[in-house]
Coordinates of C-alpha atoms in Angstrom, one line a residue:
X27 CA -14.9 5.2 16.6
X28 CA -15.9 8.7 15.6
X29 CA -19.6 7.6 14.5
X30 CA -22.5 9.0 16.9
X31 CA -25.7 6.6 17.6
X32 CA -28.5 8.5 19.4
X33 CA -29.4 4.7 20.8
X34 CA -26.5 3.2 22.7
X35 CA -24.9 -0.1 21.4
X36 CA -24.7 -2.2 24.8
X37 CA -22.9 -5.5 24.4
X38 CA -25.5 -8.1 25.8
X39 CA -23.5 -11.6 25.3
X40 CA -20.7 -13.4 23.4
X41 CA -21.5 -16.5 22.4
X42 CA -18.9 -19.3 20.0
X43 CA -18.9 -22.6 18.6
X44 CA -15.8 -24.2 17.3
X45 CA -15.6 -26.5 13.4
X46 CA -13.4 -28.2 11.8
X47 CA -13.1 -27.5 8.1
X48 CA -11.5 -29.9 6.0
X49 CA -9.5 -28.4 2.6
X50 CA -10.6 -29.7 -0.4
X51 CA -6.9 -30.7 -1.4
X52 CA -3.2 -30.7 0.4
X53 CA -2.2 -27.0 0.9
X54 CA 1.8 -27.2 0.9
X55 CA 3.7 -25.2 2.3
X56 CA 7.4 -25.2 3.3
X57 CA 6.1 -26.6 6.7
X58 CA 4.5 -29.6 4.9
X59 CA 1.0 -30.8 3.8
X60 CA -1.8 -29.2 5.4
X61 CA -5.2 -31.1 5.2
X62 CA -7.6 -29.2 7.8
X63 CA -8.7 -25.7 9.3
X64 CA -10.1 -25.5 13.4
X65 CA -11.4 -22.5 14.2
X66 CA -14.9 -20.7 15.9
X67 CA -17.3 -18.9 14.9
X68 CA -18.3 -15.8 17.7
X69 CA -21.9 -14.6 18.2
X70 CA -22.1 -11.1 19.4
X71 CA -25.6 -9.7 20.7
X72 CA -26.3 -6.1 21.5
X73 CA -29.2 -5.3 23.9
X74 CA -31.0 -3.8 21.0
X75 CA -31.1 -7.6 19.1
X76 CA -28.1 -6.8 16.7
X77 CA -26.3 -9.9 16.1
X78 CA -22.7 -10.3 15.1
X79 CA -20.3 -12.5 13.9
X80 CA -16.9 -12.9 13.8
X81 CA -14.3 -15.4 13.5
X82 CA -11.0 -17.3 15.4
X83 CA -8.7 -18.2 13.3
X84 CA -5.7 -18.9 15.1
X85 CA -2.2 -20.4 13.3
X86 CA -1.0 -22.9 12.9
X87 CA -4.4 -23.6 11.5
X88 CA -3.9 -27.5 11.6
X89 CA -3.8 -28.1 15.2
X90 CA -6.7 -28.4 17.5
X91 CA -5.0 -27.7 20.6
X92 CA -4.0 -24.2 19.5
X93 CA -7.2 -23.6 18.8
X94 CA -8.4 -24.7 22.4
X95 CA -5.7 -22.3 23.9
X96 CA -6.9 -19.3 21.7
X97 CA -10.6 -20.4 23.6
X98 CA -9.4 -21.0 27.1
X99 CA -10.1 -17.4 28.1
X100 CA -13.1 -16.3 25.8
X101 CA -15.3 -16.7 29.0
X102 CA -13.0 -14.3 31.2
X103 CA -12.8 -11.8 27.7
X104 CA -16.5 -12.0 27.7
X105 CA -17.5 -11.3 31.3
X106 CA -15.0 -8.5 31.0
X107 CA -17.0 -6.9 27.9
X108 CA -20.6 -7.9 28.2
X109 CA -22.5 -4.9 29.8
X110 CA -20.0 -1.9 28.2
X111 CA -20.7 0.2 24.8
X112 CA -19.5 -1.4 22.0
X113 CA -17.1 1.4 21.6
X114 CA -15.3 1.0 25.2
X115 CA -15.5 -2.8 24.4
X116 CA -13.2 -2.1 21.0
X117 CA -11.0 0.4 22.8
X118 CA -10.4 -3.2 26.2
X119 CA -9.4 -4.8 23.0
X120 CA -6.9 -2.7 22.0
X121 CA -5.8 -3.0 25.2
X122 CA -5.8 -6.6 25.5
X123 CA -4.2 -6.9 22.0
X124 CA -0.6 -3.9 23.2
X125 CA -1.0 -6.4 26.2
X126 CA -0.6 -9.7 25.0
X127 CA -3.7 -10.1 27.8
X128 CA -5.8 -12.9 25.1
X129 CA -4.9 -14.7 22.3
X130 CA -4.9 -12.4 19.5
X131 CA -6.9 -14.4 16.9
X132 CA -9.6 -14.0 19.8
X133 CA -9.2 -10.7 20.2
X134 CA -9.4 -10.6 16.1
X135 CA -13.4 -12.5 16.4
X136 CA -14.3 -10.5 19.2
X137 CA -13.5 -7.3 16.8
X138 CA -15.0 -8.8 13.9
X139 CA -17.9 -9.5 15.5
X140 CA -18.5 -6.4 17.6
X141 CA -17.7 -4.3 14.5
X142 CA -20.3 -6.3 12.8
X143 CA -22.6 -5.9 15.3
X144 CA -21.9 -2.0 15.3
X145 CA -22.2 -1.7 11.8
X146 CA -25.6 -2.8 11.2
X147 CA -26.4 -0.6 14.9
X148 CA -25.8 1.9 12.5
X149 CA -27.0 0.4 9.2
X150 CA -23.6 0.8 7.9
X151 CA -21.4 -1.2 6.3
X152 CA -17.5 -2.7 8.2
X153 CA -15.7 -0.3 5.6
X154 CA -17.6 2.4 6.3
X155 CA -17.3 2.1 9.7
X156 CA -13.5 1.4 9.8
X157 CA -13.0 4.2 6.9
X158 CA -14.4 7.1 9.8
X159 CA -11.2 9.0 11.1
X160 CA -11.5 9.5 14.7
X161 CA -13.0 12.7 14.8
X162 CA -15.8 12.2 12.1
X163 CA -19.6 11.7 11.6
X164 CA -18.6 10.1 8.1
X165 CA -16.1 8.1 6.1
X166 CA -13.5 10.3 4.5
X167 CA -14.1 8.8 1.1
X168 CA -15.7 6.4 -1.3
X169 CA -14.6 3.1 -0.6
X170 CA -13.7 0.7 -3.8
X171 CA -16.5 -2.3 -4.3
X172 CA -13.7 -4.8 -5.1
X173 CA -10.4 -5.6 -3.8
X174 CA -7.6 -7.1 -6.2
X175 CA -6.3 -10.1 -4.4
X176 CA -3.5 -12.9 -5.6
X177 CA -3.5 -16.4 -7.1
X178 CA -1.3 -19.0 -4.8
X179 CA 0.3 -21.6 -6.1
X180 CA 1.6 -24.4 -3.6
X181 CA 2.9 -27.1 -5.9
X182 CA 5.9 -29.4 -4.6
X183 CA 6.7 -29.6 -8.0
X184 CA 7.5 -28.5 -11.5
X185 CA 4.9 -29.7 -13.5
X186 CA 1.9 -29.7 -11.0
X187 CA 3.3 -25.3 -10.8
X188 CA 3.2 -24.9 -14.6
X189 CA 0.1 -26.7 -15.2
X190 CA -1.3 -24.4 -11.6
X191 CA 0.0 -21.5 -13.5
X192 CA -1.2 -21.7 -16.1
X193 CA -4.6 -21.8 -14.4
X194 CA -4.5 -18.9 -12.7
X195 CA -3.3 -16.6 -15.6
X196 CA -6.1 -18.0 -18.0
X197 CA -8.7 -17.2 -15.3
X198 CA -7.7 -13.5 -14.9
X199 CA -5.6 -13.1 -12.0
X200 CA -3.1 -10.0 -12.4
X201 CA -0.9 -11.3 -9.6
X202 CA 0.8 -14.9 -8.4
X203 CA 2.0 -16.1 -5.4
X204 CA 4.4 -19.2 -5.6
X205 CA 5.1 -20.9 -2.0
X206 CA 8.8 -21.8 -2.2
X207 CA 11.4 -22.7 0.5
X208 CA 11.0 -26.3 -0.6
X209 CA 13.0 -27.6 -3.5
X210 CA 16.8 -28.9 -2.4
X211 CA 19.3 -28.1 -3.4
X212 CA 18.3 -24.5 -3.7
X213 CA 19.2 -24.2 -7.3
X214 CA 15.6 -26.0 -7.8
X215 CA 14.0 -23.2 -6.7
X216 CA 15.6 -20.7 -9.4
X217 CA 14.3 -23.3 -12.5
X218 CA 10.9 -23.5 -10.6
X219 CA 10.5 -20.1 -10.6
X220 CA 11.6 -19.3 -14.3
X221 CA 9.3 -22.2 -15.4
X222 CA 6.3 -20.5 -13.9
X223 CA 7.4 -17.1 -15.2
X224 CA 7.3 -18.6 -18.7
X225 CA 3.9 -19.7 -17.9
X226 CA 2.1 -16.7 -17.0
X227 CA 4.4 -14.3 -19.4
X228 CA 5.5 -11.0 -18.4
X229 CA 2.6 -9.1 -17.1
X230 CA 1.8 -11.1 -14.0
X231 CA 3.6 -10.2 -11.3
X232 CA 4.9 -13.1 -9.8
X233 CA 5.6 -12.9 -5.6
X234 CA 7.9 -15.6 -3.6
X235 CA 6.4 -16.7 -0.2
X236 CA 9.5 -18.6 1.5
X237 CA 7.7 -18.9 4.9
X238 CA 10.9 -18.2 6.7
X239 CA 12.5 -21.7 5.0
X240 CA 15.8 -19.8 3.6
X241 CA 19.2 -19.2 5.7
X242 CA 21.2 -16.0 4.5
X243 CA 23.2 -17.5 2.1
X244 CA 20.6 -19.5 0.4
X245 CA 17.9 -16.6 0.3
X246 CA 20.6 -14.5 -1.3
X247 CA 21.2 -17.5 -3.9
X248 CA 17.8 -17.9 -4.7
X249 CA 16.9 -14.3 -4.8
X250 CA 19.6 -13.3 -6.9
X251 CA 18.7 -16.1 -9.5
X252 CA 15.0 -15.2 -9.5
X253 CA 15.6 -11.3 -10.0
X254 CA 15.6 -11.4 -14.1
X255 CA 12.0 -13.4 -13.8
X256 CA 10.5 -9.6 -12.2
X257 CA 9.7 -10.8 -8.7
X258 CA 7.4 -8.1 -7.1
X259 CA 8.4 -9.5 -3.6
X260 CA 9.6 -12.2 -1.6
X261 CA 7.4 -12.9 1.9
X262 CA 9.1 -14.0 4.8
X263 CA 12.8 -15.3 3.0
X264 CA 14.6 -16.0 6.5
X265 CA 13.1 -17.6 9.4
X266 CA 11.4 -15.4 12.2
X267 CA 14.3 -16.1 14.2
X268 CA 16.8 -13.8 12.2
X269 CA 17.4 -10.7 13.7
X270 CA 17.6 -7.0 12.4
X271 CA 21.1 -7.6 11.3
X272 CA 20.3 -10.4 9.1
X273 CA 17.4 -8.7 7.7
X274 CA 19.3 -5.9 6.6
X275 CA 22.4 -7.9 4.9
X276 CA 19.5 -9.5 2.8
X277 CA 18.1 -6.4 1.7
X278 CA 21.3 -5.3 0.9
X279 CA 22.5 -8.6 -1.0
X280 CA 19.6 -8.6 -3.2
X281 CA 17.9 -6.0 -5.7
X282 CA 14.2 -8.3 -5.1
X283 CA 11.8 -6.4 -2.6
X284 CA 11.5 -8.4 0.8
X285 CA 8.3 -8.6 2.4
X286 CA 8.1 -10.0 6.1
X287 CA 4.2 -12.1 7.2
X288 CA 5.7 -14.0 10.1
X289 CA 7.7 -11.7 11.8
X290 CA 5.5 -9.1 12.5
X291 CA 3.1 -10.5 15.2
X292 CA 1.7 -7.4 16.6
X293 CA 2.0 -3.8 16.7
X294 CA 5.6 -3.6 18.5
X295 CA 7.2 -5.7 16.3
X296 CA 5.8 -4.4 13.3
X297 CA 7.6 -0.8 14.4
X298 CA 10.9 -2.7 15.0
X299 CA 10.8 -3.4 11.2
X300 CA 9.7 -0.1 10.2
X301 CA 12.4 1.2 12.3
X302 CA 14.7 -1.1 11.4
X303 CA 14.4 0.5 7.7
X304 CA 14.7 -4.0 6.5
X305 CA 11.2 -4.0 4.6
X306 CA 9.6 -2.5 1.1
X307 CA 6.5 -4.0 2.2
X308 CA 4.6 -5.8 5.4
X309 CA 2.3 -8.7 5.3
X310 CA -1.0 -8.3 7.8
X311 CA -2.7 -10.8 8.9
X312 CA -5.3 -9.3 11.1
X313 CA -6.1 -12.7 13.3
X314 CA -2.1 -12.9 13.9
X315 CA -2.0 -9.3 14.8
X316 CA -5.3 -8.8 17.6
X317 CA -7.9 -7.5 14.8
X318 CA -9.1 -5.5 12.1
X319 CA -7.9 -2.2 13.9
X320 CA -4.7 -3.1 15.0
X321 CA -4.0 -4.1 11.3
X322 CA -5.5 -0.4 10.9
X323 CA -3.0 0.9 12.7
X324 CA 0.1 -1.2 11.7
X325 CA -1.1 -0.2 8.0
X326 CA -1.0 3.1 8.6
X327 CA 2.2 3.6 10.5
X328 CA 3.8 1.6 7.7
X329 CA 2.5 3.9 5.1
X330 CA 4.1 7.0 6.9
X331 CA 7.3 5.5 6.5
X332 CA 6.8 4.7 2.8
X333 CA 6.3 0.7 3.4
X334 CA 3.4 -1.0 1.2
X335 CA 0.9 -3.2 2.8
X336 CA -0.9 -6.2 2.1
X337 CA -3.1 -8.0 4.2
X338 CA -3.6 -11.8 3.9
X339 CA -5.5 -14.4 5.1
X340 CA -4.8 -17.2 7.9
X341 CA -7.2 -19.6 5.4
X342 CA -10.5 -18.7 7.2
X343 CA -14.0 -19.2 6.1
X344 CA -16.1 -16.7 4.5
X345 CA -16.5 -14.7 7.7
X346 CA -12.9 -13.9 8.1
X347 CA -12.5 -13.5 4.7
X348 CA -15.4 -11.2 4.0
X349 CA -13.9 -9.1 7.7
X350 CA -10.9 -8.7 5.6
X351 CA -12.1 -7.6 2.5
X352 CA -14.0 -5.0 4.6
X353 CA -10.9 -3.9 5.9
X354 CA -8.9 -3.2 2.7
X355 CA -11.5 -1.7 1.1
X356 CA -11.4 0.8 4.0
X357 CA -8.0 1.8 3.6
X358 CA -6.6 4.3 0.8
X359 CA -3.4 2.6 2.2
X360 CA -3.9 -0.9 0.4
X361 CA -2.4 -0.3 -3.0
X362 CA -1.0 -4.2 -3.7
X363 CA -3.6 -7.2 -4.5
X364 CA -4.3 -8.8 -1.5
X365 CA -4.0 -12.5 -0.3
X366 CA -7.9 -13.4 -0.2
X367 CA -8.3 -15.9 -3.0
X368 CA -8.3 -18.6 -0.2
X369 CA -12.1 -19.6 0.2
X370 CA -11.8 -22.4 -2.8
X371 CA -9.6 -24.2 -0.3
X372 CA -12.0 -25.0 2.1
X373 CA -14.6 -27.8 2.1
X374 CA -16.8 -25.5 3.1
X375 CA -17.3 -21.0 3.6
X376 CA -19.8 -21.5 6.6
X377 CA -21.8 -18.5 4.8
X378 CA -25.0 -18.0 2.7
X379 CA -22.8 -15.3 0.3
X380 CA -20.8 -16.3 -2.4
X381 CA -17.5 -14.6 -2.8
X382 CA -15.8 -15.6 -6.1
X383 CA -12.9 -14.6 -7.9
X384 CA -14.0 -12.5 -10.8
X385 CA -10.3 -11.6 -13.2
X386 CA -8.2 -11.4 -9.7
X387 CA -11.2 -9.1 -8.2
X388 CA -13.3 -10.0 -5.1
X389 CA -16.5 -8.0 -4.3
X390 CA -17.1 -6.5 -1.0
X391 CA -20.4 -7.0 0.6
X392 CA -22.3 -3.8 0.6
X393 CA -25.0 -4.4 3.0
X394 CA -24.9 -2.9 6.6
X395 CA -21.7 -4.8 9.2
X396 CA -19.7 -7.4 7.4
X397 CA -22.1 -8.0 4.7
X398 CA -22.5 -11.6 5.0
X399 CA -24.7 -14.0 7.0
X400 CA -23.6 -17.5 8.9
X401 CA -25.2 -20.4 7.6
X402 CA -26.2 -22.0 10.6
X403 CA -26.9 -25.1 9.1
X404 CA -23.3 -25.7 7.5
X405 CA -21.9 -24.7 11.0
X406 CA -23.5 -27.2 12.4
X407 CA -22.1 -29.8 10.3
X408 CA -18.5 -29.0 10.7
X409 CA -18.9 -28.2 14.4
X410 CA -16.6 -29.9 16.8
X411 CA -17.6 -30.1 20.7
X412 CA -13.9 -31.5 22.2
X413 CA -10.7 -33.0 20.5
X414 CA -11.7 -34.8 18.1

């Protein structure tokens, strides 16, 4: 990790408990009404007392029984870390994540929470230690105290968008996501879309999030009417299934910057993209990907081949969230607001920290590790012991 200790950090024992967060309204999404969030919460312990946390946050985020496969093997990935340096922990990890040895949003707790752990070892903060280049005693710079992150709007239809958008632009967010790939005929989409644009007015930029809903033909259609409304994006227009070749006729069909979220999974398929020249910008999700270092690394390759990053949530609590904010505010990289608005969509944050929204800027915690502290209490309440 390029950061000394003169005390070693030992890994003495991974620990989780699993909750069930209910959202305080429908979440829609091209893939239908969402109404809950199962996840866990992972304790890690050095030998020196340093606690940890960190979080699982596996999609779709709806089901319990891909939750319980993302925890069928956190007792083997424990008893293969507990005993080892944090830092040779990080580095079986990385491993385990090329591998496609664990689930990855395990292998993204594990990380957040050992890197928690780690940072308060060393009474410095997630960004600080994520911001150390390899062969450094300290960060390489100053890391920004606030991330820009983006509005959503996931409205099924026109009015309930407008009266959303209109929402978001009075409370000072400089960027809006609109969930689309669900208006038939496809047309819809185009009037949606100029309706909100009217809303928020010209300054906002406005991103489409398709969620892979769109064939060739009607992604071109769509895209094609929304370029006069100034789309900064669109995420994910054709389904994950489309190949190379389909990527590229899009990006050539359409003068709208195309984004991809659910095709890139992991570090190989993120280089097929870049590779594949079919992308102006890549969407990280760092609990899809393995963790907050193999986003690091997808990030950075992208950047050397001129492709914008911009990391997202999977609608965590505050642990994930908080992980993630550490994490862009690490990286000179992240230029583009961020999707980590997401906390007012849960019942509950499962942390003693508030992390509002202040005119489309969330603070980063500043205190040593992730900056924020479980609260036990509301853990327990949403904690789930077998299928409910």
């Amino acid at each position: 990790m390029g950061i000394s200790s003169t005390e070693p950090a030992i890994i003495q024992s991974l620990q989780w408990r699993c909750y069930r967060l209910p959202l305080r309204a429908g979440f829609t999404t091209s893939q239908g009404a969402l109404a809950v969030r199962y996840g866990a919460v992972i304790y890690a312990t050095l030998r020196d007392g340093q606690k940890g946390i960190g979080e699982v946050a596996p999609l779709p985020f709806h089901e319990w029984s891909v939750l319980q496969r993302a925890m069928d093997a956190a007792s083997e990935l424990a008893a293969n870390l507990v005993g080892r340096p944090v830092e040779q922990g990080l580095l079986y990890l990385n491993r385990c994540a090329l591998s496609h040895r664990f689930h990855a949003s395990l292998l993204c707790g594990v990380d957040m929470a050992l890197l928690d752990a780690l940072g308060q070892h060393w009474n410095r903060s997630l960004a600080s230690v994520l911001a150390a280049s390899p062969d450094a005693s300290s960060t390489s710079a100053v890391q920004p105290t606030s991330v820009l992150v983006n509005a959503v709007i996931a409205e099924d239809n026109l009015a309930d968008s407008v009266r959303t958008a209109g929402l978001v632009a009075t409370a000072g967010f400089r960027c809006v996501k609109m969930k689309v790939g669900i208006q038939r005929p496809v047309e819809r989409e185009i009037e949606l879309v100029r309706a909100v644009r009217d809303c928020i007015g010209p300054d906002l930029e406005l991103r489409l999030d398709a969620n892979g809903a769109w064939s060739l033909s009607d992604a071109t259609t769509v895209l094609n009417g929304c370029a006069p409304y100034h789309i900064q994006y669109a995420e994910q227009p054709l389904p994950v299934s489309a190949g190379l070749p389909e990527m590229r006729a899009l990006r050539q069909r359409t003068r709208v910057p195309l984004a991809w979220d659910e095709t890139v999974v992991d570090l190989s398929s993120a280089r097929r993209v870049l590779a594949g020249e079919v992308a102006d910008v890549l969407v990280i999700k760092p609990q899809v990907v393995g963790g907050l270092r193999m986003s690091r690394q997808i990030i950075q390759e992208a950047a050397t081949h001129g492709v914008e990053c911009v990391l997202t949530s999977s609608i965590e609590s505050g642990i994930g969230i908080a992980a993630t904010l550490q994490l862009a505010s690490a990286l000179p990289e992240i230029h583009l607001a961020c999707g980590l608005g997401t906390l007012p969509l849960l019942a509950n944050d499962l942390i003693h920290e508030a992390l509002p929204v202040r005119s489309g800027f969330i603070s980063v915690p500043q205190t040593s590790g992730l900056g924020v502290t479980l609260d036990e209490q509301a853990l327990t309440s949403y904690q789930v012991l077998s299928m409910p």
